[in-house]
Short mmCIF file of C-alpha atoms in Angstrom, two decimals:
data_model
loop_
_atom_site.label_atom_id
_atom_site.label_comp_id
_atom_site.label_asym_id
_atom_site.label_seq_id
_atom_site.Cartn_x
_atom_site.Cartn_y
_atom_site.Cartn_z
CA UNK A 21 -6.79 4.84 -24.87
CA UNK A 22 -4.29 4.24 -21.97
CA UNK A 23 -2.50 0.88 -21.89
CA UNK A 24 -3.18 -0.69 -18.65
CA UNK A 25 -0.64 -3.80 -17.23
CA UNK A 26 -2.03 -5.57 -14.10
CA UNK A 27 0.12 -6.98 -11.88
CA UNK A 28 -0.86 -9.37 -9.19
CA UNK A 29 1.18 -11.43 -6.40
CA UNK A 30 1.52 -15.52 -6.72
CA UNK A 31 -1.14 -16.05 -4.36
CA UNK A 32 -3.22 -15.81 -7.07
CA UNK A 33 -2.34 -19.57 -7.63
CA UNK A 34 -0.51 -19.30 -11.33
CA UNK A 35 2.76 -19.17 -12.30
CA UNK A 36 4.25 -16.07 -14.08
CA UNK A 37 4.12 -17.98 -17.34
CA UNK A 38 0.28 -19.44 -16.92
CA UNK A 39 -0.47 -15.22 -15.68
CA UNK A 40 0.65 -14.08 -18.80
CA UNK A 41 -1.16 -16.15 -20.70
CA UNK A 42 -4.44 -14.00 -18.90
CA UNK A 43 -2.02 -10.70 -19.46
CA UNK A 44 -1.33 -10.69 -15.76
CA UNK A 45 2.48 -9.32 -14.60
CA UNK A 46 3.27 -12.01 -11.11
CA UNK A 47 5.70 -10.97 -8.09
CA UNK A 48 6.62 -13.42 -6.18
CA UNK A 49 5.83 -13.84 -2.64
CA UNK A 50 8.35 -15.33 -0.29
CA UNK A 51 8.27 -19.40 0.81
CA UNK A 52 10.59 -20.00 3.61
CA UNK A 53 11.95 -23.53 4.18
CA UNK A 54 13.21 -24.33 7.67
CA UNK A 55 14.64 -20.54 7.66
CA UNK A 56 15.22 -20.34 4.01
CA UNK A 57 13.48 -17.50 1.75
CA UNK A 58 12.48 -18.41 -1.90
CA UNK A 59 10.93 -16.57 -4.32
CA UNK A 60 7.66 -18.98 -5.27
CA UNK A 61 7.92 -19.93 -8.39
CA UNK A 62 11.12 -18.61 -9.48
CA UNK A 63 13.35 -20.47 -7.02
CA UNK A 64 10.68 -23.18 -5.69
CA UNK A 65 7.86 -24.94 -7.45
CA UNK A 66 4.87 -25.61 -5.55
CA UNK A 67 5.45 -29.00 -6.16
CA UNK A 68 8.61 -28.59 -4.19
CA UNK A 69 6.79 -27.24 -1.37
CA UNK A 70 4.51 -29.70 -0.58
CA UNK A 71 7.05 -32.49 -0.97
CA UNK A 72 9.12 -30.03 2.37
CA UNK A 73 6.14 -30.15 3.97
CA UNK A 74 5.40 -33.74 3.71
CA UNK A 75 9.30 -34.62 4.37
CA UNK A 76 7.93 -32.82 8.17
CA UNK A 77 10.02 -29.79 7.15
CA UNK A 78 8.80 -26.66 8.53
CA UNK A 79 7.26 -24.51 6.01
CA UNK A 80 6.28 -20.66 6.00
CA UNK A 81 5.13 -18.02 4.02
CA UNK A 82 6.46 -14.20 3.90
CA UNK A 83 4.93 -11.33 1.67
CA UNK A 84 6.53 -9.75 -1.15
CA UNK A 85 9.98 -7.98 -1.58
CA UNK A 86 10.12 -4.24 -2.31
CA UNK A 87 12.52 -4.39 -4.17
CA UNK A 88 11.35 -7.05 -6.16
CA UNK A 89 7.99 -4.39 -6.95
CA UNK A 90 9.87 -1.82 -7.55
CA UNK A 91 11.82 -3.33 -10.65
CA UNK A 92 8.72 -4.58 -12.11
CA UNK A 93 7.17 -1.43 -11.69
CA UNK A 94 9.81 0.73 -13.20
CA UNK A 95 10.18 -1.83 -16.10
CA UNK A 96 5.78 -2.15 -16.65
CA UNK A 97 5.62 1.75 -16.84
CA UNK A 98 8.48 1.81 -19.98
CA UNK A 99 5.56 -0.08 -21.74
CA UNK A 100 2.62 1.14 -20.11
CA UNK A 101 0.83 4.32 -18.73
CA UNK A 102 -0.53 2.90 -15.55
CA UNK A 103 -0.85 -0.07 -13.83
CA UNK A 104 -3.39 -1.83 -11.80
CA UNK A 105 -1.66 -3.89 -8.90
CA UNK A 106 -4.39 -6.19 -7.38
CA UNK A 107 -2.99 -8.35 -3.95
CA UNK A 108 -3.90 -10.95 -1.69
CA UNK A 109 -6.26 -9.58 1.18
CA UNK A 110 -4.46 -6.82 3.95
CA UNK A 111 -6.00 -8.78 6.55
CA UNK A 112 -3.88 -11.78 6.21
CA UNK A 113 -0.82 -10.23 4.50
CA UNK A 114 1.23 -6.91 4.25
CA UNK A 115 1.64 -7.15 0.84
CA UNK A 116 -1.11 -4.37 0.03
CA UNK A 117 1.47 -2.02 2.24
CA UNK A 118 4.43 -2.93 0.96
CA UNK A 119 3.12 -2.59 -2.91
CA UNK A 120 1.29 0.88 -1.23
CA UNK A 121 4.36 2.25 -0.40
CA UNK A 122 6.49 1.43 -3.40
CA UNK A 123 3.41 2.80 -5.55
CA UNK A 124 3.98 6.40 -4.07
CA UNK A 125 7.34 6.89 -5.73
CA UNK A 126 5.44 6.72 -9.18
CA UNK A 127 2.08 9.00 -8.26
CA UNK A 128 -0.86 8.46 -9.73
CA UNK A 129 0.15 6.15 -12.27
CA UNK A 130 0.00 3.04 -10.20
CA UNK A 131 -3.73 2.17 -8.87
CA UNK A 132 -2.94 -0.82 -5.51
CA UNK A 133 -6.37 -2.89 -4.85
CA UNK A 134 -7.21 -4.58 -2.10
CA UNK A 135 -8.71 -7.96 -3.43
CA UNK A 136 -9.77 -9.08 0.40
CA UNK A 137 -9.21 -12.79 -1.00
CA UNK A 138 -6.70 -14.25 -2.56
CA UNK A 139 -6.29 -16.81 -5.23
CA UNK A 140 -8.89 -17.58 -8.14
CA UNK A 141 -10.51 -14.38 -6.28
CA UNK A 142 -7.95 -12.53 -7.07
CA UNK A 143 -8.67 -13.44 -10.39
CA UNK A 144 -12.14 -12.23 -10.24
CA UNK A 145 -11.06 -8.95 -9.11
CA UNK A 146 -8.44 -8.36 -11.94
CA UNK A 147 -11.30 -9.25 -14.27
CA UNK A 148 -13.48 -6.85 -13.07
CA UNK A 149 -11.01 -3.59 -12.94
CA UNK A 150 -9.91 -4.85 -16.38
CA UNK A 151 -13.88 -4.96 -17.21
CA UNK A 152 -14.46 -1.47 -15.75
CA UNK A 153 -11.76 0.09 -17.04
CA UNK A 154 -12.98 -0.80 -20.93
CA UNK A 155 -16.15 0.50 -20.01
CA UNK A 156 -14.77 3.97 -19.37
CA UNK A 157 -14.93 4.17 -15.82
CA UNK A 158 -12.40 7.05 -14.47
CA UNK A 159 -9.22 5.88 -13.10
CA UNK A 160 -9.88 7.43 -9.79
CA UNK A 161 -13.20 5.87 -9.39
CA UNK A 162 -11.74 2.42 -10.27
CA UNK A 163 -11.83 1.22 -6.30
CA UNK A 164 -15.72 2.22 -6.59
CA UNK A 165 -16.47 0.92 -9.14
CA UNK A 166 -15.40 -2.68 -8.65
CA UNK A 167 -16.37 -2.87 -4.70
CA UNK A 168 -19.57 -4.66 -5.27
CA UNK A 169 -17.99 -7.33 -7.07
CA UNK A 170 -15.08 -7.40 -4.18
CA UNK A 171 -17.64 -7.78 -1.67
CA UNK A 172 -19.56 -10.20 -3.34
CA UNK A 173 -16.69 -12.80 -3.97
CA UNK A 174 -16.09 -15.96 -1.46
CA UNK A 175 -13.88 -18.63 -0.60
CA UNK A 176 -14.48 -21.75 0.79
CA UNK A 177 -11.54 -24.02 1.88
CA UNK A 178 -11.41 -27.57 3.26
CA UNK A 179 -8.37 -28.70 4.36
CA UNK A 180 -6.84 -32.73 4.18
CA UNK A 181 -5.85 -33.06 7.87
CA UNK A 182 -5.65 -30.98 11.01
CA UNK A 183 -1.75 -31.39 11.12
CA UNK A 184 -1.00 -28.38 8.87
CA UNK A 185 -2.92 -26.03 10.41
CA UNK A 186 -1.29 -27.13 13.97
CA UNK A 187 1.92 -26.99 13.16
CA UNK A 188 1.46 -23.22 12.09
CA UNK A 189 0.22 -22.71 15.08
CA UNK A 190 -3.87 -22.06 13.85
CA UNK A 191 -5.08 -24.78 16.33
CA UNK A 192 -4.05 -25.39 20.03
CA UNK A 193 -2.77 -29.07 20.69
CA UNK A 194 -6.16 -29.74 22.65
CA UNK A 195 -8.00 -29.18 19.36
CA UNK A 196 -5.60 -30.76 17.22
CA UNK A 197 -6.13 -34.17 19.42
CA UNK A 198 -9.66 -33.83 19.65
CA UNK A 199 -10.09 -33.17 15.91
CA UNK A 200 -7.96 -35.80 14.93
CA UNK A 201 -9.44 -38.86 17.45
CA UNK A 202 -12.88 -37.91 15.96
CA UNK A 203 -11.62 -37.06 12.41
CA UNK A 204 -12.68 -33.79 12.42
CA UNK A 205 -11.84 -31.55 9.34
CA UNK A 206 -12.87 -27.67 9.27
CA UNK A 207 -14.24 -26.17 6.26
CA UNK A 208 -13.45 -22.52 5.86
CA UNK A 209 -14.50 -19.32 4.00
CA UNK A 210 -13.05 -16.44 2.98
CA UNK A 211 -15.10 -13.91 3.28
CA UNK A 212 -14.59 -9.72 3.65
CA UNK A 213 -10.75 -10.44 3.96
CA UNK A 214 -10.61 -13.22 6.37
CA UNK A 215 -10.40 -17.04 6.68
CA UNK A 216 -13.18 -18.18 8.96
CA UNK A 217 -14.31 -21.31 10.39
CA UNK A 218 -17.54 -22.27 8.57
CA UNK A 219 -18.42 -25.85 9.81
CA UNK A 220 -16.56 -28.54 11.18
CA UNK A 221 -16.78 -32.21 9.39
CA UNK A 222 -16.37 -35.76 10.42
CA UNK A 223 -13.84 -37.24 7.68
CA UNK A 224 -13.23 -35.58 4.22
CA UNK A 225 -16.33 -36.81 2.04
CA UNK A 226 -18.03 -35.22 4.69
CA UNK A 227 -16.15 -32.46 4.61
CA UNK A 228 -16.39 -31.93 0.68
CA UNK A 229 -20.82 -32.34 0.91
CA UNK A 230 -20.31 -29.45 3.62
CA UNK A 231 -17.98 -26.91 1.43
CA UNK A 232 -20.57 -27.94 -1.85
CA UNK A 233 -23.68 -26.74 0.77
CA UNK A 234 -21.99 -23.84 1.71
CA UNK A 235 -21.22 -22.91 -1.57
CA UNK A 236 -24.77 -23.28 -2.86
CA UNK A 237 -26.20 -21.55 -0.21
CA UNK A 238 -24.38 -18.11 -1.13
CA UNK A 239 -25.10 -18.54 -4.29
CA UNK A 240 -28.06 -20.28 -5.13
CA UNK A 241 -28.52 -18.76 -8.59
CA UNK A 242 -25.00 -20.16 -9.57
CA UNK A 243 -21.91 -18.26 -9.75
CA UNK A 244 -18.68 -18.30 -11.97
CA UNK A 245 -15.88 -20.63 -10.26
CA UNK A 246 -12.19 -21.45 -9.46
CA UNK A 247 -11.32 -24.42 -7.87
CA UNK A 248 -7.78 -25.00 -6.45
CA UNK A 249 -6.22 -27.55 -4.82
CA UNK A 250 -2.52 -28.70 -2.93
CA UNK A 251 -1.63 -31.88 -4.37
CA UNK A 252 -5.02 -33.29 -4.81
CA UNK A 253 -6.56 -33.80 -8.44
CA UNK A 254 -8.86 -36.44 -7.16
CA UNK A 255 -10.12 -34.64 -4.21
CA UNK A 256 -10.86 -31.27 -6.75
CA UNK A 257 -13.08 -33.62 -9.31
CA UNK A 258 -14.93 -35.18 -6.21
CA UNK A 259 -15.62 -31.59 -5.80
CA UNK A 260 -16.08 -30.12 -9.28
CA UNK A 261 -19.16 -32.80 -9.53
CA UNK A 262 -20.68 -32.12 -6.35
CA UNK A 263 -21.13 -28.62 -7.62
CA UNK A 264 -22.04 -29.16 -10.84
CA UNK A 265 -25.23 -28.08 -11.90
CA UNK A 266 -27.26 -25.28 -14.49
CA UNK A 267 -25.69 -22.23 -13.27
CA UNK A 268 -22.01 -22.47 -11.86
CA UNK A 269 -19.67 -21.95 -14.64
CA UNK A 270 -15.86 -23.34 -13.41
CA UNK A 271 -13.60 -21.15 -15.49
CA UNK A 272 -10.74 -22.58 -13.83
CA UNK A 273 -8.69 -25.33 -11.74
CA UNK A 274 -5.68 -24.40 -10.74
CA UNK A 275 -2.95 -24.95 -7.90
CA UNK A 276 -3.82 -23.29 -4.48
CA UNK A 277 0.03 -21.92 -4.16
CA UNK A 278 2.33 -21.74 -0.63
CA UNK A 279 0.04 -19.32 0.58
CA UNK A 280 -2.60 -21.82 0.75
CA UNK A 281 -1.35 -25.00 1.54
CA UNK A 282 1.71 -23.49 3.84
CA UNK A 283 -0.89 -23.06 6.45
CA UNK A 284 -3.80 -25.97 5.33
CA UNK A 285 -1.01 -28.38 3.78
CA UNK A 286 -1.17 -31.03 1.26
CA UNK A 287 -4.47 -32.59 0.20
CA UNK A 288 -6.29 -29.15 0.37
CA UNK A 289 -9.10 -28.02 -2.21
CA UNK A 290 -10.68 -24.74 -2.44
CA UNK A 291 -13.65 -23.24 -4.61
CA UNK A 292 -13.48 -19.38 -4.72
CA UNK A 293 -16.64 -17.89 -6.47
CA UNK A 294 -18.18 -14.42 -7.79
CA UNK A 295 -21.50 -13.91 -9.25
CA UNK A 296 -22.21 -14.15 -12.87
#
């Protein structure tokens, strides 16, 4: 049987160390601190983000380096025969064309996915290939084969405040006054690739009983789960119970990474499901 590695980029919320432990290879994605590039989680914690973003430092994201692919490539394919490279959704990032065009130097021996969601979804896509795979499916099918699953896997994001997503520009100032005179939070999905607006919420309880409802609605039979959050451990159990019930399985909590809370900010929780 061919030895498979998957790689996957830190979006998907866990550092290299915690990936491993799941045999998942992470390249970093790029943080950038009023100008400054760091490689997330090798030069900055997430930890160390939020604290720049609540010091009112300005706080950005940028996808992955090339060159950075390349060399983990080049050194996965000394152990392994192919690898399965599973990234953050092309509507919201390049990384899926940057890791697209480092894959053609090595042919066919390195399969890039399109997870159209990012963080514990992610996760639920690399489990699925892996799944797939083991079954016998043939590499070149691989994208076929796990589509249904793809498609059927959701987000659902409530940020703390409307400040974050103002300052990166995701609001007008109009908006951002409104929202925050009548406490107005949004809760969002991700969903075929994108971050929508699902509902909007007076005041963060609120906001939680809305993301739990929206969650339950796409899946009323249950689903498997992965919660996330920025900073917020209380905010994540407030949400773990309103979800609980016969059903939903939460495999996971985890942090929701730069990528996340670079645009929502600190405070945010997110549930990202698939079915059972």
């Amino acid at each position: 049987m061919e030895r498979t590695a998957f790689v996957a980029d830190s979006t998907l919320g866990l550092s290299p160390q915690d990936a491993l432990k799941g045999d998942v290879y992470v390249i970093p994605q790029q943080v950038i601190i009023e100008g400054q590039s760091y490689r997330d989680y090798l030069e900055m914690t997430p930890d160390e983000v939020i604290e720049a973003q609540l010091a009112g430092k300005k706080v950005s994201t940028s996808q992955i380096s090339a060159a950075d692919l390349e060399a983990l490539y080049k050194d996965l394919l000394e152990k392994f025969d192919r690898i399965v490279s599973v990234h953050v959704s092309s509507k919201l990032s390049g990384t899926c064309s940057t890791a697209r065009m480092v894959a053609e130097k090595f042919g066919n021996r390195i399969k890039v996915i399109d997870g159209l969601t990012l963080n514990g979804g992610l996760s639920f896509v690399i489990e699925e290939a892996r799944r797939k795979l083991s079954a016998g499916v043939p590499w070149d099918r691989l994208e076929e084969a796990i589509a249904p699953l793809v498609q059927r896997v959701r987000g659902f994001v409530l940020p703390a405040t409307l400040e974050y997503l103002h300052r990166g520009g995701r609001i007008g100032g109009l908006q951002h006054f409104i929202g925050s005179l009548l406490k107005l939070l949004p809760v969002l999905e991700v969903r075929d690739g994108l971050v929508r607006p699902l509902e909007r919420a007076r005041g963060w309880h609120k906001g939680l009983q809305q993301l739990a409802q929206a969650f339950h609605q796409a899946f009323p039979e249950g689903a498997r789960v992965i919660l996330a959050h920025a900073y917020n451990p209380q905010g994540i159990e407030e949400l773990r119970k309103l979800i609980s019930q016969e059903g939903v399985v939460i495999e996971d909590v985890r942090e929701c990474g730069p990528a996340v809370a670079a645009h929502t900010g600190p405070g945010t929780v997110a549930l990202f499901a698939a079915p059972r």
